[in-house]
Tab-separated table of C-alpha atoms and ligand atoms in Angstrom:
chain	number	residue	atom	x	y	z
A	137	MET	CA	45.586	158.964	89.115
A	138	PRO	CA	47.963	156.191	88.202
A	139	TYR	CA	49.830	153.049	90.059
A	140	ARG	CA	53.686	152.875	91.690
A	141	CYS	CA	54.668	149.390	91.686
A	142	ARG	CA	56.997	150.024	94.799
A	143	GLU	CA	59.525	147.905	94.781
A	144	CYS	CA	60.233	148.830	91.363
A	145	GLY	CA	59.099	152.729	90.357
A	146	TYR	CA	57.499	150.451	87.218
A	147	ARG	CA	53.552	152.169	86.051
A	148	SER	CA	50.473	151.242	85.164
A	149	PRO	CA	46.997	153.240	84.592
A	150	LYS	CA	45.876	150.736	86.603
A	151	TRP	CA	46.696	148.672	89.749
A	152	LEU	CA	47.942	144.509	89.360
A	153	GLY	CA	48.170	142.379	91.714
A	154	ARG	CA	51.564	141.682	90.252
A	155	CYS	CA	54.568	143.509	88.960
A	156	PRO	CA	55.607	142.604	85.115
A	157	VAL	CA	58.881	144.095	85.739
A	158	CYS	CA	60.419	142.528	88.716
A	159	GLN	CA	57.386	140.087	90.206
A	160	SER	CA	56.154	141.583	93.256
A	161	TRP	CA	52.988	141.096	94.366
A	162	GLU	CA	49.995	143.350	95.656
A	163	SER	CA	53.325	146.179	94.988
A	164	PHE	CA	50.927	148.217	93.396
A	165	GLU	CA	49.690	152.071	95.317
A	166	GLU	CA	48.060	155.151	93.809
A	167	VAL	CA	49.719	157.553	93.125
A	168	ALA	CA	49.134	161.671	91.969
A	169	GLU	CA	49.420	162.097	88.976
A	170	ASP	CA	52.930	162.718	87.022
A	171	LYS	CA	54.099	166.798	86.962
A	172	ALA	CA	56.154	167.224	83.927
A	173	GLY	CA	59.183	167.965	85.142
A	174	GLU	CA	59.146	165.744	88.103
A	175	THR	CA	63.096	163.862	88.944
A	176	ALA	CA	64.525	162.367	85.869
A	177	GLY	CA	64.312	158.742	86.908
A	178	GLN	CA	60.910	158.592	89.130
A	179	THR	CA	59.335	157.544	85.774
A	180	TRP	CA	59.600	154.494	83.809
A	181	VAL	CA	60.351	155.039	80.656
A	182	GLY	CA	58.941	151.913	78.459
A	183	GLU	CA	60.765	150.771	75.897
A	184	ARG	CA	59.492	149.063	72.394
A	185	PRO	CA	61.358	145.841	71.680
A	186	ARG	CA	64.147	146.722	68.698
A	187	SER	CA	65.710	144.007	66.313
A	188	LEU	CA	69.491	142.204	67.774
A	189	ALA	CA	70.500	144.546	65.207
A	190	ASP	CA	69.510	147.753	65.575
A	191	ILE	CA	70.793	147.904	69.487
A	192	PRO	CA	73.450	149.921	69.705
A	193	ARG	CA	77.067	148.252	71.648
A	194	ILE	CA	77.800	149.153	74.471
A	195	PRO	CA	81.053	151.753	74.236
A	196	GLU	CA	84.166	150.274	74.316
A	197	GLU	CA	85.141	153.967	75.905
A	198	ARG	CA	86.017	152.774	80.308
A	199	LEU	CA	86.869	155.546	82.726
A	200	SER	CA	90.032	154.223	84.162
A	201	THR	CA	89.627	155.145	88.203
A	202	GLY	CA	93.176	155.478	88.015
A	203	MET	CA	94.676	152.942	89.642
A	204	GLY	CA	95.158	149.815	87.393
A	205	GLU	CA	94.201	147.176	89.591
A	206	VAL	CA	90.966	148.239	90.400
A	207	ASP	CA	90.111	149.256	86.930
A	208	ARG	CA	91.345	145.803	86.088
A	209	VAL	CA	88.236	144.813	89.842
A	210	LEU	CA	85.854	146.515	87.882
A	211	GLY	CA	86.824	144.289	84.804
A	212	GLY	CA	88.566	147.513	82.768
A	213	GLY	CA	87.605	150.241	84.381
A	214	LEU	CA	84.150	152.342	84.620
A	215	ILE	CA	81.595	151.881	81.560
A	216	PRO	CA	79.450	154.968	81.130
A	217	GLY	CA	76.010	154.303	83.109
A	218	VAL	CA	77.330	152.134	84.843
A	219	VAL	CA	75.619	150.734	88.233
A	220	VAL	CA	78.784	149.750	91.238
A	221	LEU	CA	77.186	148.743	94.151
A	222	PHE	CA	80.857	148.539	96.952
A	223	GLY	CA	80.956	147.049	99.477
A	224	GLY	CA	82.238	146.649	103.060
A	225	GLU	CA	82.374	146.969	106.331
A	226	PRO	CA	82.218	149.884	108.488
A	227	GLY	CA	86.005	150.776	108.731
A	228	VAL	CA	87.779	148.919	106.006
A	229	GLY	CA	88.525	152.187	104.216
A	230	LYS	CA	85.472	152.559	101.694
A	231	SER	CA	84.854	156.302	101.302
A	232	THR	CA	88.963	156.751	101.522
A	233	LEU	CA	89.230	154.908	97.925
A	234	LEU	CA	86.058	156.237	96.478
A	235	LEU	CA	87.710	159.376	97.361
A	236	GLN	CA	90.860	159.338	96.378
A	237	LEU	CA	89.658	157.825	92.835
A	238	ALA	CA	86.571	159.818	92.484
A	239	ALA	CA	89.420	162.493	92.841
A	240	GLN	CA	91.435	160.375	89.735
A	241	VAL	CA	88.126	160.688	87.496
A	242	ALA	CA	87.590	164.522	88.287
A	243	ALA	CA	91.244	165.221	87.280
A	244	ARG	CA	90.521	162.603	83.709
A	245	TYR	CA	86.921	163.151	82.950
A	246	GLY	CA	85.456	166.103	84.571
A	247	LYS	CA	83.234	166.500	86.735
A	248	VAL	CA	82.205	163.886	89.295
A	249	LEU	CA	79.392	164.100	92.257
A	250	TYR	CA	80.565	162.917	95.806
A	251	VAL	CA	77.695	163.010	97.931
A	252	SER	CA	78.529	162.076	101.650
A	253	GLY	CA	74.874	161.370	104.032
A	254	GLU	CA	77.153	160.196	106.457
A	255	GLU	CA	79.961	163.096	106.892
A	256	ALA	CA	79.815	166.823	106.387
A	257	THR	CA	81.499	167.963	103.701
A	258	ALA	CA	84.096	169.778	105.982
A	259	GLN	CA	84.950	166.921	107.433
A	260	VAL	CA	85.459	164.379	103.927
A	261	LYS	CA	87.457	167.711	102.781
A	262	LEU	CA	89.911	167.607	105.671
A	263	ARG	CA	90.604	163.662	104.514
A	264	ALA	CA	90.635	164.715	101.068
A	265	GLU	CA	93.478	167.082	102.513
A	266	ARG	CA	95.299	164.437	103.976
A	267	LEU	CA	94.650	162.458	100.625
A	268	GLY	CA	96.694	165.000	98.924
A	269	VAL	CA	92.949	165.571	96.446
A	270	ALA	CA	92.577	169.241	95.799
A	271	GLU	CA	90.413	168.588	92.393
A	272	PRO	CA	88.414	171.585	91.324
A	273	THR	CA	86.090	169.312	89.213
A	274	LEU	CA	85.281	166.957	91.785
A	275	TYR	CA	82.315	168.431	93.780
A	276	LEU	CA	81.276	167.333	96.779
A	277	LEU	CA	77.743	167.228	98.628
A	278	SER	CA	76.457	166.490	102.293
A	279	GLU	CA	73.013	165.562	102.217
A	280	GLN	CA	70.564	162.192	102.707
A	281	HIS	CA	67.147	162.994	100.812
A	282	LEU	CA	67.125	161.322	96.768
A	283	LEU	CA	64.941	163.982	95.549
A	284	ARG	CA	67.502	166.503	96.819
A	285	ILE	CA	70.887	164.441	94.851
A	286	VAL	CA	69.070	164.196	91.533
A	287	GLU	CA	68.343	168.136	91.958
A	288	ALA	CA	71.957	167.580	92.492
A	289	VAL	CA	73.330	165.679	89.364
A	290	GLN	CA	70.716	167.426	87.269
A	291	ASP	CA	72.418	171.103	88.036
A	292	VAL	CA	76.370	169.351	88.431
A	293	GLY	CA	76.351	166.802	85.777
A	294	PRO	CA	78.776	164.639	86.740
A	295	THR	CA	80.007	161.892	84.804
A	296	ALA	CA	79.935	159.688	87.567
A	297	LEU	CA	78.421	160.229	91.446
A	298	VAL	CA	79.434	157.889	94.409
A	299	VAL	CA	76.166	157.919	96.544
A	300	ASP	CA	78.155	156.820	100.798
A	301	SER	CA	76.378	155.368	101.210
A	302	LEU	CA	72.533	154.099	100.490
A	303	GLN	CA	72.045	153.009	103.622
A	304	THR	CA	71.848	156.904	104.070
A	305	VAL	CA	69.177	157.595	101.551
A	306	LEU	CA	65.873	158.629	102.560
A	307	ALA	CA	64.430	157.206	99.350
A	308	ARG	CA	60.476	157.649	100.594
A	309	PRO	CA	59.348	159.795	102.901
A	310	ASP	CA	56.633	156.782	104.067
A	311	GLY	CA	59.537	153.272	103.510
A	312	GLY	CA	60.537	153.459	107.006
A	313	GLU	CA	63.739	153.971	108.578
A	314	ILE	CA	66.684	155.309	106.711
A	315	GLY	CA	68.718	151.455	106.412
A	316	GLY	CA	65.379	149.744	106.239
A	317	LEU	CA	64.844	147.350	103.643
A	318	LEU	CA	62.211	149.160	101.426
A	319	GLN	CA	64.502	152.773	101.591
A	320	VAL	CA	67.740	151.160	100.223
A	321	ARG	CA	66.008	149.066	97.215
A	322	GLU	CA	64.064	152.649	96.171
A	323	ALA	CA	66.947	154.525	96.112
A	324	ALA	CA	69.307	151.169	94.977
A	325	ALA	CA	66.521	151.038	91.796
A	326	HIS	CA	66.559	154.808	92.018
A	327	PHE	CA	70.348	155.548	91.274
A	328	ALA	CA	70.705	153.014	88.743
A	329	ARG	CA	67.560	154.064	86.234
A	330	LEU	CA	69.107	157.488	86.451
A	331	ALA	CA	72.539	156.007	85.492
A	332	LYS	CA	71.298	154.509	82.794
A	333	GLY	CA	69.260	158.060	81.651
A	334	LEU	CA	72.187	159.302	82.272
A	335	GLY	CA	75.261	157.563	81.342
A	336	MET	CA	76.964	158.715	84.342
A	337	ALA	CA	78.655	155.751	86.322
A	338	THR	CA	77.480	155.258	89.202
A	339	VAL	CA	78.821	154.231	92.884
A	340	LEU	CA	76.114	153.180	95.489
A	341	VAL	CA	78.432	152.165	99.172
A	342	SER	CA	76.982	150.203	101.383
A	343	HIS	CA	77.985	148.600	104.770
A	344	ILE	CA	77.197	145.727	105.513
A	345	THR	CA	76.671	145.394	108.847
A	346	LYS	CA	76.868	142.095	111.271
A	347	GLU	CA	73.038	143.406	113.299
A	348	GLY	CA	69.903	142.773	111.702
A	349	GLY	CA	67.895	145.754	110.733
A	350	PHE	CA	69.566	147.388	108.258
A	351	ALA	CA	69.504	146.102	104.475
A	352	GLY	CA	73.196	145.385	102.797
A	353	PRO	CA	74.686	145.321	100.676
A	354	LYS	CA	73.360	141.809	99.439
A	355	THR	CA	69.593	143.130	99.547
A	356	VAL	CA	69.999	145.041	96.474
A	357	GLU	CA	72.482	143.016	94.387
A	358	HIS	CA	70.518	141.588	91.621
A	359	LEU	CA	69.857	145.442	91.220
A	360	VAL	CA	73.173	146.024	89.846
A	361	ASP	CA	75.406	145.878	87.137
A	362	VAL	CA	78.928	145.699	89.081
A	363	ALA	CA	79.689	144.045	92.764
A	364	VAL	CA	83.124	144.459	94.724
A	365	TYR	CA	83.662	144.654	97.917
A	366	LEU	CA	87.083	146.046	99.973
A	367	GLU	CA	87.799	143.032	102.837
A	368	GLY	CA	90.275	143.492	105.446
A	369	VAL	CA	92.492	140.565	105.806
A	370	ARG	CA	92.541	138.996	109.978
A	371	GLU	CA	95.324	140.887	111.168
A	372	GLY	CA	97.593	144.728	109.208
A	373	ASP	CA	97.283	146.643	106.855
A	374	LEU	CA	96.660	144.911	103.703
A	375	ARG	CA	92.905	145.265	101.915
A	376	LEU	CA	91.673	142.914	98.713
A	377	LEU	CA	89.174	144.687	96.813
A	378	ARG	CA	87.576	141.231	95.152
A	379	CYS	CA	84.499	141.215	92.402
A	380	VAL	CA	81.530	138.470	93.004
A	381	LYS	CA	79.198	139.993	90.551
A	382	ASN	CA	80.504	141.412	86.713
A	383	ARG	CA	77.713	141.974	83.542
A	384	TYR	CA	80.465	143.323	81.620
A	385	GLY	CA	83.056	141.309	82.944
A	386	SER	CA	85.348	138.082	84.349
A	387	THR	CA	84.354	137.869	88.745
A	388	ALA	CA	86.358	136.336	90.100
A	389	GLU	CA	89.114	139.226	89.613
A	390	VAL	CA	90.575	140.367	92.941
A	391	ALA	CA	93.172	143.556	93.910
A	392	VAL	CA	95.674	143.113	96.769
A	393	LEU	CA	95.653	146.711	98.339
A	394	GLN	CA	97.739	148.283	101.171
A	395	MET	CA	96.588	151.006	103.641
A	396	GLY	CA	98.800	154.227	104.065
A	397	ALA	CA	99.274	157.522	105.936
A	398	SER	CA	97.820	159.395	102.486
A	399	GLY	CA	95.421	156.209	101.766
A	400	LEU	CA	95.432	153.078	99.794
A	401	VAL	CA	97.866	152.155	97.425
A	402	GLU	CA	97.757	149.336	94.925
A	403	VAL	CA	100.956	146.317	95.689
A	404	ALA	CA	101.571	145.532	92.017
A	405	ASN	CA	103.005	142.775	92.233
A	406	PRO	CA	101.204	140.788	94.902
A	407	SER	CA	101.999	137.619	94.294
A	408	LEU	CA	105.141	137.649	96.472
A	409	PHE	CA	103.876	140.032	98.885
A	410	PHE	CA	103.473	137.095	101.145
A	411	VAL	CA	106.430	135.419	101.419
A	412	PRO	CA	109.166	137.328	102.640
A	413	GLN	CA	112.322	137.571	99.530
A	414	ASP	CA	114.566	136.609	102.712
A	415	ARG	CA	113.017	134.228	104.498
A	416	THR	CA	114.105	130.844	105.394
A	417	PRO	CA	112.948	128.060	105.656
A	418	ARG	CA	111.689	126.569	109.165
A	419	PRO	CA	109.938	123.494	110.036
A	420	GLY	CA	106.442	123.381	109.844
A	421	SER	CA	105.801	125.673	106.494
A	422	ALA	CA	105.567	125.353	103.272
A	423	ILE	CA	104.656	127.697	100.449
A	424	VAL	CA	101.881	127.017	98.389
A	425	PRO	CA	101.161	129.003	94.999
A	426	VAL	CA	96.987	130.265	95.438
A	427	LEU	CA	95.021	132.089	92.666
A	428	GLU	CA	93.414	134.854	93.217
A	429	GLY	CA	90.881	135.365	90.115
A	430	SER	CA	93.392	135.602	87.808
A	431	ARG	CA	96.415	135.733	90.379
A	432	THR	CA	99.160	133.752	91.472
A	433	LEU	CA	99.818	134.822	95.476
A	434	LEU	CA	102.459	133.150	97.386
A	435	MET	CA	101.224	131.808	101.091
A	436	GLU	CA	103.722	130.016	103.551
A	437	ILE	CA	101.677	127.914	105.065
A	438	GLN	CA	102.567	127.249	108.967
A	439	ALA	CA	102.073	124.394	111.142
A	440	LEU	CA	102.506	123.545	115.201
A	441	VAL	CA	102.605	120.406	116.358
A	442	THR	CA	103.259	119.647	119.954
A	443	PRO	CA	102.951	117.097	122.630
A	444	SER	CA	99.828	118.968	124.567
A	445	GLY	CA	99.612	118.552	128.528
A	446	GLY	CA	97.608	115.704	128.883
A	447	TYR	CA	95.038	117.906	130.359
A	448	GLY	CA	91.105	117.388	127.520
A	449	PRO	CA	91.020	116.556	124.837
A	450	PRO	CA	94.588	118.329	122.410
A	451	GLN	CA	94.082	121.993	120.873
A	452	ARG	CA	93.177	122.343	117.093
A	453	ARG	CA	92.952	125.806	116.572
A	454	THR	CA	93.323	126.452	112.913
A	455	ALA	CA	94.017	131.035	111.404
A	456	GLY	CA	93.246	131.638	107.315
A	457	LEU	CA	91.920	127.773	106.796
A	458	ASP	CA	88.924	125.960	107.244
A	459	PHE	CA	88.825	124.391	110.421
A	460	ASN	CA	87.043	120.682	109.875
A	461	ARG	CA	89.092	120.637	106.987
A	462	ALA	CA	91.623	120.222	108.587
A	463	LEU	CA	90.919	118.144	111.013
A	464	VAL	CA	90.019	115.979	108.222
A	465	LEU	CA	93.002	115.714	107.310
A	466	LEU	CA	95.244	115.401	109.941
A	467	ALA	CA	93.079	112.113	109.313
A	468	VAL	CA	94.205	111.616	106.286
A	469	ILE	CA	97.908	112.245	107.456
A	470	GLU	CA	96.886	109.633	111.003
A	471	LYS	CA	95.611	106.016	108.086
A	472	HIS	CA	98.381	106.642	105.512
A	473	LEU	CA	101.480	107.588	107.488
A	474	GLY	CA	100.206	106.124	109.834
A	475	VAL	CA	101.544	109.769	112.129
A	476	HIS	CA	99.306	109.729	115.061
A	477	THR	CA	98.335	113.576	115.865
A	478	ARG	CA	95.822	112.221	119.293
A	479	ALA	CA	98.153	113.357	122.041
A	480	MET	CA	98.854	116.690	119.954
A	481	ASP	CA	98.346	119.974	120.239
A	482	VAL	CA	98.822	121.109	116.270
A	483	TYR	CA	98.163	125.587	115.060
A	484	LEU	CA	97.897	125.913	111.089
A	485	ALA	CA	97.868	129.423	110.069
A	486	VAL	CA	98.445	131.788	106.422
A	487	ALA	CA	100.805	133.308	106.966
A	488	GLY	CA	100.373	137.145	106.168
A	489	GLY	CA	97.096	137.039	107.328
A	490	LEU	CA	94.298	136.067	104.230
A	491	GLU	CA	91.749	133.517	103.703
A	492	VAL	CA	92.709	130.229	101.812
A	493	ARG	CA	89.973	128.241	101.147
A	494	GLU	CA	91.117	126.230	97.806
A	495	PRO	CA	91.426	122.616	98.349
A	496	ALA	CA	94.480	123.427	95.955
A	497	VAL	CA	96.284	123.810	99.626
A	498	ASP	CA	95.533	120.310	100.862
A	499	LEU	CA	99.031	119.210	100.251
A	500	ALA	CA	101.219	121.798	101.605
A	501	VAL	CA	98.879	122.081	104.649
A	502	CYS	CA	99.836	118.352	104.883
A	503	ALA	CA	103.710	119.215	104.354
A	504	ALA	CA	103.841	121.692	106.400
A	505	VAL	CA	101.909	119.280	109.606
A	506	LEU	CA	104.729	116.258	109.027
A	507	GLY	CA	107.235	119.060	108.688
A	508	SER	CA	106.327	120.525	111.983
A	509	VAL	CA	106.074	116.195	112.992
A	510	ARG	CA	109.878	115.480	111.893
A	511	ASN	CA	111.084	118.930	112.612
A	512	ARG	CA	113.184	119.080	109.240
A	513	VAL	CA	112.519	121.788	106.920
A	514	ILE	CA	111.539	121.510	103.031
A	515	PRO	CA	113.627	123.790	101.015
A	516	ALA	CA	113.155	127.061	100.614
A	517	ASP	CA	113.132	127.289	96.519
A	518	THR	CA	109.890	124.448	96.418
A	519	VAL	CA	105.804	125.021	96.310
A	520	ILE	CA	103.421	122.403	97.021
A	521	LEU	CA	100.470	122.469	95.687
A	522	GLY	CA	97.728	119.802	95.143
A	523	GLU	CA	94.365	118.593	96.448
A	524	VAL	CA	94.168	115.401	99.493
A	525	GLY	CA	91.978	112.864	98.906
A	526	LEU	CA	90.077	110.588	101.885
A	527	ALA	CA	92.379	107.531	100.471
A	528	GLY	CA	95.748	109.631	101.374
A	529	ASP	CA	95.789	110.207	97.150
A	530	VAL	CA	97.073	113.503	95.619
A	531	ARG	CA	94.626	115.082	92.955
A	532	PRO	CA	95.091	118.074	90.071
A	533	VAL	CA	94.170	121.452	90.857
A	534	ARG	CA	92.025	123.363	88.539
A	535	ARG	CA	94.722	125.817	86.467
A	536	GLY	CA	97.755	124.219	87.629
A	537	PRO	CA	100.363	124.636	84.390
A	538	GLU	CA	99.386	128.536	85.241
A	539	ARG	CA	100.381	128.749	88.697
A	540	LEU	CA	103.895	126.639	88.254
A	541	ARG	CA	104.437	129.405	85.126
A	542	GLU	CA	104.365	132.036	87.631
A	543	VAL	CA	106.497	130.381	90.613
A	544	ALA	CA	109.064	129.415	88.577
A	545	LYS	CA	108.328	133.481	87.329
A	546	LEU	CA	109.462	134.308	90.577
A	547	GLY	CA	112.347	132.080	91.106
A	548	PHE	CA	111.902	129.216	92.144
A	549	ARG	CA	113.055	125.530	91.365
A	550	ARG	CA	111.381	122.978	92.431
A	551	ALA	CA	107.814	121.904	93.081
A	552	VAL	CA	105.875	118.615	94.560
A	553	VAL	CA	102.554	118.535	92.197
A	554	PRO	CA	99.467	115.776	91.365
A	555	LYS	CA	99.412	113.867	88.079
A	556	ALA	CA	98.314	116.398	85.296
A	557	PRO	CA	99.565	117.805	82.383
A	558	LEU	CA	102.310	120.833	83.215
A	559	PRO	CA	102.920	123.822	81.707
A	560	LYS	CA	105.812	123.311	78.745
A	561	ARG	CA	109.381	125.017	78.179
A	562	VAL	CA	109.709	125.787	82.014
A	563	SER	CA	112.751	126.279	84.042
A	564	LEU	CA	111.567	124.059	86.784
A	565	GLU	CA	111.877	120.223	88.310
A	566	ALA	CA	107.955	119.524	89.353
A	567	ILE	CA	108.121	116.479	90.752
A	568	GLN	CA	104.283	114.271	90.175
A	569	VAL	CA	102.806	112.493	92.898
A	570	GLN	CA	99.455	109.364	92.803
A	571	THR	CA	99.499	109.641	96.517
A	572	LEU	CA	100.843	111.395	100.283
A	573	LYS	CA	102.952	108.931	101.293
A	574	GLU	CA	104.656	109.976	97.853
A	575	ALA	CA	105.270	113.191	98.653
A	576	ALA	CA	106.062	113.189	102.527
A	577	GLU	CA	108.889	110.791	101.033
A	578	VAL	CA	110.169	113.073	97.738
A	579	LEU	CA	110.354	115.663	100.073
A	580	GLY	CA	112.234	113.433	103.485
A	581	LEU	CA	109.212	114.165	105.282
A	582	THR	CA	108.864	109.999	105.669
B	73	TYD	P1	86.681	155.558	105.865
B	73	TYD	O1	87.955	155.553	104.269
B	73	TYD	O2	86.162	156.001	106.714
B	73	TYD	O3	86.449	152.946	105.724
B	73	TYD	P2	84.078	152.969	105.327
B	73	TYD	O4	83.996	154.177	104.598
B	73	TYD	O5	85.054	151.529	104.961
B	73	TYD	O6	84.072	152.982	106.845
B	73	TYD	O7	88.198	154.349	106.441
B	73	TYD	C1	88.330	154.380	108.196
B	73	TYD	C2	90.024	153.882	108.544
B	73	TYD	O8	91.023	154.735	107.312
B	73	TYD	C3	90.094	154.873	109.357
B	73	TYD	O9	89.960	153.595	110.550
B	73	TYD	C4	91.513	155.011	109.349
B	73	TYD	C5	92.208	154.725	107.943
B	73	TYD	N1	92.992	155.651	107.054
B	73	TYD	C6	94.405	155.636	106.803
B	73	TYD	O10	95.125	154.316	107.422
B	73	TYD	N2	94.518	156.108	105.629
B	73	TYD	C7	94.256	157.522	105.345
B	73	TYD	O11	94.976	158.123	104.967
B	73	TYD	C8	92.691	157.385	105.511
B	73	TYD	C9	92.006	159.099	104.800
B	73	TYD	C10	91.848	157.095	106.789
B	74	MG	MG1	82.714	155.814	105.042
């Protein structure tokens, strides 16, 4: 009787205390002799070491998902055999987007199998109709049993497979509750081997769940080639598709999508999306170029500083900005500019509902606060960029020149920036400052 690692499926003729492949301890269990024709991927396909020179290259061809922005996040599209983990909170739009992408891939490259463990095929069909999807090469299956999904794959022979979701796959009868760690890991590992064996691009959906007991996407990230997350923003219908792991490309890429009546559509030029073009500048508003992956997005920081009621401590609220960072910046403003907000309520927000975590927004946050305190406006054609140190110094930010080039392209004429190299041949007046005080003077906010 052979033995098999419960974690990764590695087989060994004798019992081992530790798996040589996945390093799990005590994971070997006795299994029945392999039956001929047992599902592909279930048996460990041993490879022999080969010279680097003899190993074939991964083909350059990539399957386009039909959405340029999504392709960019995936590192140029789907490589045959790639395993993509697709995470997100329930209701964010995973099934919607994947049905759209599955149809696009089916239209271009042949059969795609979309397996839903949560919805009946009739329900999926209803959604497909709403999305205007009618590809005959798109196959639907409502199934939870891993082995039956594998059978369906062998039956259909698809170019790409979508499993919606990992948490509904019953991978092992003895693996405990569906959605539990063992089931989810086993399913992910199995689909990964299947994908590699067949050269079939595979997308594994995984819900982010807040309550314990279920295995979320983080528990299988190490098993996949690419991990992306679909995120909602605080308010409205915008979605960000963010790549956090990519064995074949850059991990920092982000796509901006918008949920509409017929599914998700890409926001092709999101740079100015969060700053309305007909914006009238108001006191307490400052524009900053924020980096999201290789994209520069302009964000509006808004501050409202008002005398507090005098009962209890003054209010401090932030939306989309780091709360503790905001408190530090208020202290720096007080110390280095002598502007006291101790008896004031301070509200700070990023307009449009995005989360911004970069220190590069510090100077814009300070400018917005000062603008509100002084009741002065920062001109509409001016952006503000820089990290603010505890000593009241303004520090360079990463990829500053790139951001300024984009800002100039979008029609802004002035930028208050740290002392650092500037982009060449750019029609933008860059005012370099070394301290917060200088920045306040330049902007007329002292
Ligand atoms: P869904 O894709 O089912 O989310 P997930 O698979 O991540 O759980 O999306 C659910 C939400 O999307 C639901 O609230 C309805 C909305 N929606 C639209 O706004 N437009 C559409 O065209 C579709 C299909 C869904
Ligand atoms: Mg879903």
